[in-house]
PDB file of C-alpha atoms in Angstrom:
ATOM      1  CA  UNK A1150     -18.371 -14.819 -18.180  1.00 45.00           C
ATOM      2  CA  UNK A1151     -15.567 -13.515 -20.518  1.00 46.00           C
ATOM      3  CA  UNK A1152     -11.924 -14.124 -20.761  1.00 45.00           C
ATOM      4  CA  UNK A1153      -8.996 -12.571 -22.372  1.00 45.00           C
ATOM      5  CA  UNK A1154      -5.017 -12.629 -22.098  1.00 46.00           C
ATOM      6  CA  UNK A1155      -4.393  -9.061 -23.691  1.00 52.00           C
ATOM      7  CA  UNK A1156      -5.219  -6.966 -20.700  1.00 81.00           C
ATOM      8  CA  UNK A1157      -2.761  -5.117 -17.969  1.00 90.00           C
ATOM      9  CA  UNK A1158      -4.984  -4.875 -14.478  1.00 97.00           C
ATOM     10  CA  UNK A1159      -2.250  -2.083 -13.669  1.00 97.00           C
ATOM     11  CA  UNK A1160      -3.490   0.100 -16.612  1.00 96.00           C
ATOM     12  CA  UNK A1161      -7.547  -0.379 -14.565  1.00 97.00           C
ATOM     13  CA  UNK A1162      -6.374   0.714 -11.258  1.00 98.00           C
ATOM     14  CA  UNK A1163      -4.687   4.030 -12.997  1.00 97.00           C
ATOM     15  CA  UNK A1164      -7.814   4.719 -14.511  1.00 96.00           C
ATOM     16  CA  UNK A1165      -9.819   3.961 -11.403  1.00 97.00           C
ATOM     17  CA  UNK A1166      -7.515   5.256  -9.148  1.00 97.00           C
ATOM     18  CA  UNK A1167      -7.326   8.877 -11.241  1.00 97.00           C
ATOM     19  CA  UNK A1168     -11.053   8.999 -11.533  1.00 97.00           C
ATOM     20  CA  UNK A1169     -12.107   8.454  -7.684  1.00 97.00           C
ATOM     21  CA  UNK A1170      -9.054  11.203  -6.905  1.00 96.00           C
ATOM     22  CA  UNK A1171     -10.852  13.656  -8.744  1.00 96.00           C
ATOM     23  CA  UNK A1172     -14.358  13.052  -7.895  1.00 95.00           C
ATOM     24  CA  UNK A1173     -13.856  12.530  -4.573  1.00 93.00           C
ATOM     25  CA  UNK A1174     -10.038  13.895  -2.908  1.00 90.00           C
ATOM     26  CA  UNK A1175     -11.443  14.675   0.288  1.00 86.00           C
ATOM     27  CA  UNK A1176     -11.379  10.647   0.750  1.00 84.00           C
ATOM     28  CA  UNK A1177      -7.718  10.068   0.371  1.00 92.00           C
ATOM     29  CA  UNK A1178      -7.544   7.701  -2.747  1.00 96.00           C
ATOM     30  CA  UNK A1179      -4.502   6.088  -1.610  1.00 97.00           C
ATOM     31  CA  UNK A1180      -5.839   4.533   1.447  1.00 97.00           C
ATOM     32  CA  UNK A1181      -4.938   0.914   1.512  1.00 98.00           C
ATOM     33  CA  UNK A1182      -6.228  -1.505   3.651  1.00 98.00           C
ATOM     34  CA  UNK A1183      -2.570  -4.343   4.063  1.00 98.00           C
ATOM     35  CA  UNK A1184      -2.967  -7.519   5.586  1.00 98.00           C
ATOM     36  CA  UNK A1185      -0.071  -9.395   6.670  1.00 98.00           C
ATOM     37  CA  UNK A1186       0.058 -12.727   8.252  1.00 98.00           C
ATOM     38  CA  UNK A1187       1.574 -12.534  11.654  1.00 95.00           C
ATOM     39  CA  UNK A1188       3.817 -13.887  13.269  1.00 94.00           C
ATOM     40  CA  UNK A1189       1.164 -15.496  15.625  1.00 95.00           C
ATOM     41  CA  UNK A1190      -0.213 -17.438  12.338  1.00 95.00           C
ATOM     42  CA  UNK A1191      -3.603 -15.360  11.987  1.00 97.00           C
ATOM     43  CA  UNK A1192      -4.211 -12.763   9.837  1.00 97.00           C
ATOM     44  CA  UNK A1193      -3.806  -8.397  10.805  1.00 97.00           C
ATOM     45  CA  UNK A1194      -4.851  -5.488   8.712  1.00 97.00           C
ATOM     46  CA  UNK A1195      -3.858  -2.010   9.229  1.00 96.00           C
ATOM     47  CA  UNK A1196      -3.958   1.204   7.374  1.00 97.00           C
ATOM     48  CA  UNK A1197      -1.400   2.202   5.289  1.00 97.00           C
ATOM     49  CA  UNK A1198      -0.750   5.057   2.549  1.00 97.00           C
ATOM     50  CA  UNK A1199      -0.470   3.527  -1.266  1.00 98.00           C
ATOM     51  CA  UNK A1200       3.058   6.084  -2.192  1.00 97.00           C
ATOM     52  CA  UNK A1201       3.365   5.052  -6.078  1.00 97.00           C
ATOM     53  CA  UNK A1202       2.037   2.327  -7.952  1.00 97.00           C
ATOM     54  CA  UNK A1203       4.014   1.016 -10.985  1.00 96.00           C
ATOM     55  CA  UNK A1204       3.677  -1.380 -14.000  1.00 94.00           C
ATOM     56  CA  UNK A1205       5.501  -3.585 -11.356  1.00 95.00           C
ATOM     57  CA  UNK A1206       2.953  -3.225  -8.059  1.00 98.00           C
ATOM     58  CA  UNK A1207       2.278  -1.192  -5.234  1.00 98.00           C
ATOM     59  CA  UNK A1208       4.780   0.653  -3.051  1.00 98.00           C
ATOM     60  CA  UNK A1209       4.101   1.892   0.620  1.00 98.00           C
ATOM     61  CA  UNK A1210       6.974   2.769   3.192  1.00 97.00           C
ATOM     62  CA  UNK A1211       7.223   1.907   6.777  1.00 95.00           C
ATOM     63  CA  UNK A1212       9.506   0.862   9.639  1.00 94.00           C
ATOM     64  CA  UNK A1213      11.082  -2.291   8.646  1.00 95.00           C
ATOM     65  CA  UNK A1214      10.815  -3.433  12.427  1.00 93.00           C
ATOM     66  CA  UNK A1215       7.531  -2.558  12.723  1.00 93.00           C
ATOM     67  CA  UNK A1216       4.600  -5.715  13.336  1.00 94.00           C
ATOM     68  CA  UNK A1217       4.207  -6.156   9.160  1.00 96.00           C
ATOM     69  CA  UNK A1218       7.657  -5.557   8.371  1.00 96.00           C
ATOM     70  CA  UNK A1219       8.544  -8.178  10.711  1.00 96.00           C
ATOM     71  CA  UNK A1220       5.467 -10.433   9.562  1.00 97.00           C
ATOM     72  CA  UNK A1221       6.369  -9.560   5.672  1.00 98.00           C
ATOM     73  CA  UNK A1222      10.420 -11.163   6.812  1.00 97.00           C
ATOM     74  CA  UNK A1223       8.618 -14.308   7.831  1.00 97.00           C
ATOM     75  CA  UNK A1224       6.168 -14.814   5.230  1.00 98.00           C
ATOM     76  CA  UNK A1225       5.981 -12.216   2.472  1.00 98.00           C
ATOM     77  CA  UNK A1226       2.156 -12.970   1.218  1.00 98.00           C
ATOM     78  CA  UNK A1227      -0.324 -10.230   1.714  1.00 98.00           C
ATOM     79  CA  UNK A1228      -3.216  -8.775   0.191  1.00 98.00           C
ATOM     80  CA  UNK A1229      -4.555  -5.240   0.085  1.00 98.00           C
ATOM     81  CA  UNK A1230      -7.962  -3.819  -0.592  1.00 98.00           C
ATOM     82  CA  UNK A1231      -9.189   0.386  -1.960  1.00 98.00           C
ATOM     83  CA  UNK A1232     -12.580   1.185  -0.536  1.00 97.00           C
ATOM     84  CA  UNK A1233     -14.336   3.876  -2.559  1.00 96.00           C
ATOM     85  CA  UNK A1234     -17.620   4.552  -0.906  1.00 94.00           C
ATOM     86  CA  UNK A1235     -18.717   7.003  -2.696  1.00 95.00           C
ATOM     87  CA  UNK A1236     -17.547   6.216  -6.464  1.00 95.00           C
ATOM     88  CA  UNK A1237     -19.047   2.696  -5.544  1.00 95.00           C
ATOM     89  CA  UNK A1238     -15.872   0.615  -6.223  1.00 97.00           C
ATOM     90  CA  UNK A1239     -13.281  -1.783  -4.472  1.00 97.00           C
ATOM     91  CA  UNK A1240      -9.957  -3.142  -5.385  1.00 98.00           C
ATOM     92  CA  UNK A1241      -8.680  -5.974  -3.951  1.00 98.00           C
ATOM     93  CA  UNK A1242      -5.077  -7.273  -4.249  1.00 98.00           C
ATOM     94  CA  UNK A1243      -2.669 -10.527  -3.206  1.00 98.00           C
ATOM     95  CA  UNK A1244       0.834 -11.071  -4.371  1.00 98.00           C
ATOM     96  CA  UNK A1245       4.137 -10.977  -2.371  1.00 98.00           C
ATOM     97  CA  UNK A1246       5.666  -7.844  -0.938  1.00 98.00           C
ATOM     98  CA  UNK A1247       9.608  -7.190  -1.027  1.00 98.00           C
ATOM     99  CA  UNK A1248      11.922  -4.666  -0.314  1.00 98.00           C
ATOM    100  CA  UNK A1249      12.368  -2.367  -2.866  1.00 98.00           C
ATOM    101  CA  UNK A1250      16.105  -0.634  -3.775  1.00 97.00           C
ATOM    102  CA  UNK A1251      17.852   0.897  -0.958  1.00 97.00           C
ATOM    103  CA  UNK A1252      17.998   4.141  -3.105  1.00 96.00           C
ATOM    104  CA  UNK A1253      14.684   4.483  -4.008  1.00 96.00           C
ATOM    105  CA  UNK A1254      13.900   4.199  -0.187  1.00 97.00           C
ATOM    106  CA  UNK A1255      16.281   7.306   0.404  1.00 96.00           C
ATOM    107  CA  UNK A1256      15.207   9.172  -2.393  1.00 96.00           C
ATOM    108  CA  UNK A1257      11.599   9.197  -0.829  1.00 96.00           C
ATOM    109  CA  UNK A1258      12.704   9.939   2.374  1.00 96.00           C
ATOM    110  CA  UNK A1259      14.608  12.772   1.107  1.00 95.00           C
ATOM    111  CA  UNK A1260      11.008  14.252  -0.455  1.00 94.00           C
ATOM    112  CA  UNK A1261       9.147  14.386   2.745  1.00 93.00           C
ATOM    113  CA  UNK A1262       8.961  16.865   5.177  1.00 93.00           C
ATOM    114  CA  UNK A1263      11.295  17.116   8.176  1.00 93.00           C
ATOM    115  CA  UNK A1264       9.037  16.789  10.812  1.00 90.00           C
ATOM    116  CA  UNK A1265       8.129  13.453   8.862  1.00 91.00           C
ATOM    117  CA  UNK A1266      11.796  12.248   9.135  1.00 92.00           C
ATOM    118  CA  UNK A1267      12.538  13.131  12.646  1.00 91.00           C
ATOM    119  CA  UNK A1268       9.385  10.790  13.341  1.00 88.00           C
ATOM    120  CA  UNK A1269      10.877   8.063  11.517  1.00 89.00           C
ATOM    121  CA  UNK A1270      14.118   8.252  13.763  1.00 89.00           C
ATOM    122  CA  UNK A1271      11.957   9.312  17.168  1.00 85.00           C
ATOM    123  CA  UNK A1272       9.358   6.411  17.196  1.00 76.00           C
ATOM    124  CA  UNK A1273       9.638   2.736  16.977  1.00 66.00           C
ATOM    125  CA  UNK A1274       6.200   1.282  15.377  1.00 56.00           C
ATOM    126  CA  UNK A1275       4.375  -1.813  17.280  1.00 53.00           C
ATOM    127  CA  UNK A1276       6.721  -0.808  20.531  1.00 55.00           C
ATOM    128  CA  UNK A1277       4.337  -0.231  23.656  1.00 49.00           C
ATOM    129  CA  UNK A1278       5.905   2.771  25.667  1.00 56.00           C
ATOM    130  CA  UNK A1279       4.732   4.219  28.912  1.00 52.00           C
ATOM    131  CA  UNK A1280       4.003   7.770  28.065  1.00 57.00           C
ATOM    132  CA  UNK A1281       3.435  10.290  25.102  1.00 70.00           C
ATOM    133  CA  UNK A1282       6.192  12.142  27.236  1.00 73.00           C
ATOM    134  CA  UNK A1283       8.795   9.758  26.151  1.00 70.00           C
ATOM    135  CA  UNK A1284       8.366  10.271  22.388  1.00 70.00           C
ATOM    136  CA  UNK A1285       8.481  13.888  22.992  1.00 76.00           C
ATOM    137  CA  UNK A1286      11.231  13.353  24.360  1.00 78.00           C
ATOM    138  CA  UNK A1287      13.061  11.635  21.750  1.00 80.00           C
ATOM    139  CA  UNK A1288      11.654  13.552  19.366  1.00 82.00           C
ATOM    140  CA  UNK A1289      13.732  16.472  21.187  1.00 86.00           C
ATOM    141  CA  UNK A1290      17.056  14.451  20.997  1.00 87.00           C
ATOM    142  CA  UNK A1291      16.582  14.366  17.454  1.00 87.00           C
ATOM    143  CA  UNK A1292      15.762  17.520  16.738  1.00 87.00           C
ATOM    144  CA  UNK A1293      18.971  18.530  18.467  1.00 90.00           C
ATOM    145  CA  UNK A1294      20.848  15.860  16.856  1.00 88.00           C
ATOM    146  CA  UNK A1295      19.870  16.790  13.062  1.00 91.00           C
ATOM    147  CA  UNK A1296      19.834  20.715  13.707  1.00 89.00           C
ATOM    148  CA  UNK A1297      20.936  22.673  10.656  1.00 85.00           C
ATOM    149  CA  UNK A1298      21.968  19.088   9.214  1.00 90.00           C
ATOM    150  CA  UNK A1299      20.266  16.929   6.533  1.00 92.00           C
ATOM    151  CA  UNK A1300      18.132  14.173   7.758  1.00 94.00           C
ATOM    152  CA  UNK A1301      19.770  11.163   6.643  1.00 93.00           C
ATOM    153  CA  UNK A1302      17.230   7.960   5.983  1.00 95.00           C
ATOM    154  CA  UNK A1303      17.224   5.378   9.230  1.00 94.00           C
ATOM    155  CA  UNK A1304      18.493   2.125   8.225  1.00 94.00           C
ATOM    156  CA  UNK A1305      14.942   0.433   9.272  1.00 94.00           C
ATOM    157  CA  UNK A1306      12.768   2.476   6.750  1.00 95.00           C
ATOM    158  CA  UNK A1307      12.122   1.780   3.694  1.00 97.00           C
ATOM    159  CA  UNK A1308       9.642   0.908   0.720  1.00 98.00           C
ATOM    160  CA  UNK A1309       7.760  -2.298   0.296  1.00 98.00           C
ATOM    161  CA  UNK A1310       6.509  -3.420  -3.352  1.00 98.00           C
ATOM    162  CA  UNK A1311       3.662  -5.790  -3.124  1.00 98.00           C
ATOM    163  CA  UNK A1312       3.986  -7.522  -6.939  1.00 98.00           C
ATOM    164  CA  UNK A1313       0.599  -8.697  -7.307  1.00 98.00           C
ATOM    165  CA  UNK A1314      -0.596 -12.325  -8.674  1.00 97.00           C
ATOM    166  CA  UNK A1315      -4.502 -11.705  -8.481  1.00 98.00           C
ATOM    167  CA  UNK A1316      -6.371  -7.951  -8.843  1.00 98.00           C
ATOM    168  CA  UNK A1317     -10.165  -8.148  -8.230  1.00 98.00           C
ATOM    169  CA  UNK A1318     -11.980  -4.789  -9.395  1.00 98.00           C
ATOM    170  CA  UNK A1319     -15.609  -4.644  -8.377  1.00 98.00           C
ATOM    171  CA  UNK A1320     -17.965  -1.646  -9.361  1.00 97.00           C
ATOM    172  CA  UNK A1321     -21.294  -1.800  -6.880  1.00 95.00           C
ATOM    173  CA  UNK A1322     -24.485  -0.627  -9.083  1.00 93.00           C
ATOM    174  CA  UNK A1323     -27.061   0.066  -5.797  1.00 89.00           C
ATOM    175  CA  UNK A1324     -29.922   1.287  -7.948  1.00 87.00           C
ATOM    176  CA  UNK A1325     -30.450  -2.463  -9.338  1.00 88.00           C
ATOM    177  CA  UNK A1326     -28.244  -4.276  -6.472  1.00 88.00           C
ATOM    178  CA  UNK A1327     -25.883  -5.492  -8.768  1.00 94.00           C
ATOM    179  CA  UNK A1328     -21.900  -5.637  -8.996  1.00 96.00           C
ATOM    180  CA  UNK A1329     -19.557  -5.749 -12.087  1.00 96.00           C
ATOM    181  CA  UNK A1330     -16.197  -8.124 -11.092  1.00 97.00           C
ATOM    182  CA  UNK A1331     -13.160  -8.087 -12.976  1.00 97.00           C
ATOM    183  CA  UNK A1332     -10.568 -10.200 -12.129  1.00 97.00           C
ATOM    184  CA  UNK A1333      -7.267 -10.558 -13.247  1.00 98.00           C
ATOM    185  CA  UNK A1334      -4.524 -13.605 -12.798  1.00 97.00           C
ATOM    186  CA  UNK A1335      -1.321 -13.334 -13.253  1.00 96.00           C
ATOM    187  CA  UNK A1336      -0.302 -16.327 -15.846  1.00 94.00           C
ATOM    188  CA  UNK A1337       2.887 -19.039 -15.408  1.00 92.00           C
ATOM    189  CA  UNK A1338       3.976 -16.797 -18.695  1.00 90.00           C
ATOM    190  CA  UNK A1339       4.079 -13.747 -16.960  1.00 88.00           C
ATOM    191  CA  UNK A1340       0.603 -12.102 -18.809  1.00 92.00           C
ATOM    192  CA  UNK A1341      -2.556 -11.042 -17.369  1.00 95.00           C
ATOM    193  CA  UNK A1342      -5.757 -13.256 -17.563  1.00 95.00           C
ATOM    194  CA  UNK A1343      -8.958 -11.064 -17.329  1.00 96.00           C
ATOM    195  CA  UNK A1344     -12.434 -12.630 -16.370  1.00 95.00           C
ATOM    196  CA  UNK A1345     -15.578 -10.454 -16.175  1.00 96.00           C
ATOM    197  CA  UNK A1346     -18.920 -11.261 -14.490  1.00 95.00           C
ATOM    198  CA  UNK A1347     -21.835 -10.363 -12.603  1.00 95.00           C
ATOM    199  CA  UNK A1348     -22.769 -10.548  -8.555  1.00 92.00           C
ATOM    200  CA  UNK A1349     -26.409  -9.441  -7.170  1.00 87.00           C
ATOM    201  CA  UNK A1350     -25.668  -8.161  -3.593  1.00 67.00           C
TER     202      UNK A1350
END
């Protein structure tokens, strides 16, 4: 086992996350698996798209009244993991996830396509409806609502930044059976501690 202080994990998941976009684009890179604890007390994953990633953390958007934005307002620890199949290689991540600016939310928003933002205003994640009819429907109102008009940003989207504490990088060797871990720990100083070793399996 090794250790250093000198390293930045965020500078390893650019690299990693570059390299398994190019090999392999047809698997959607930014696939993140986020776990949340609910507001039952267990534990519920769900797949989400990884938007940016800064020196900071990770940002993804969603519905702030959705089932993780409401478990994030009661208890903001979560983890989330990459699978990589086929470049071999997993990142997993914990920290605390927090609401990023209000204008970096609308500035997103702004960037996606319309269809995209009428669905933001037309359905309300985690709500059980009756019917695909009534989303249609709403969907509709909006459209009518917004016609010829800019798409303003609903008040319950937004980003999320999940400012990680721990990054885990494993690279799977199958030929021998045998994984490379690097993990990283964020320090009471505010640097990086880096540990390397070895898993069969």
């Amino acid at each position: 086992m090794s250790t250093a202080n000198d390293h930045n994990p965020i500078e390893h998941f650019q690299k990693w996350f570059h390299e398994v976009d190019i090999a392999h684009p047809e698997d959607e890179a930014n696939t993140m698996l986020l776990s949340t604890i609910g507001l039952d007390g267990f534990p519920k994953s769900r797949i989400v798209l990884l938007k940016r990633f800064t020196w900071e953390g990770f940002i993804f958007f969603t519905n702030y009244n959705s089932e993780k934005g409401r478990a994030i307002a009661e208890n903001d620890k979560v983890s989330a993991s990459f699978h990589w199949e086929k470049s071999k290689r997993e990142v997993h991540i914990t920290g605390k996830a927090e609401k990023i600016a209000e204008n970096l939310s609308e500035g997103y928003f702004d960037s996606r396509p319309e269809g995209s933002k009428l669905s933001a205003w037309a359905s309300n994640q985690s709500e059980v409806i009756s019917s695909r009819k009534i989303i249609e429907d709403r969907l509709k109102t909006f459209e009518a609502k917004f016609k010829n008009k800019n798409i303003p940003k609903p008040e319950y989207w937004g980003g999320y930044m999940i400012k990680p504490n721990l990054i885990e990088f494993t690279e799977h060797d199958p030929l021998i059976g045998l994984s490379q871990i690097t993990k990283y720990r964020l320090q009471p100083e505010y640097n990086w501690s880096k540990q390397i070793y070895f898993q069969k399996g």
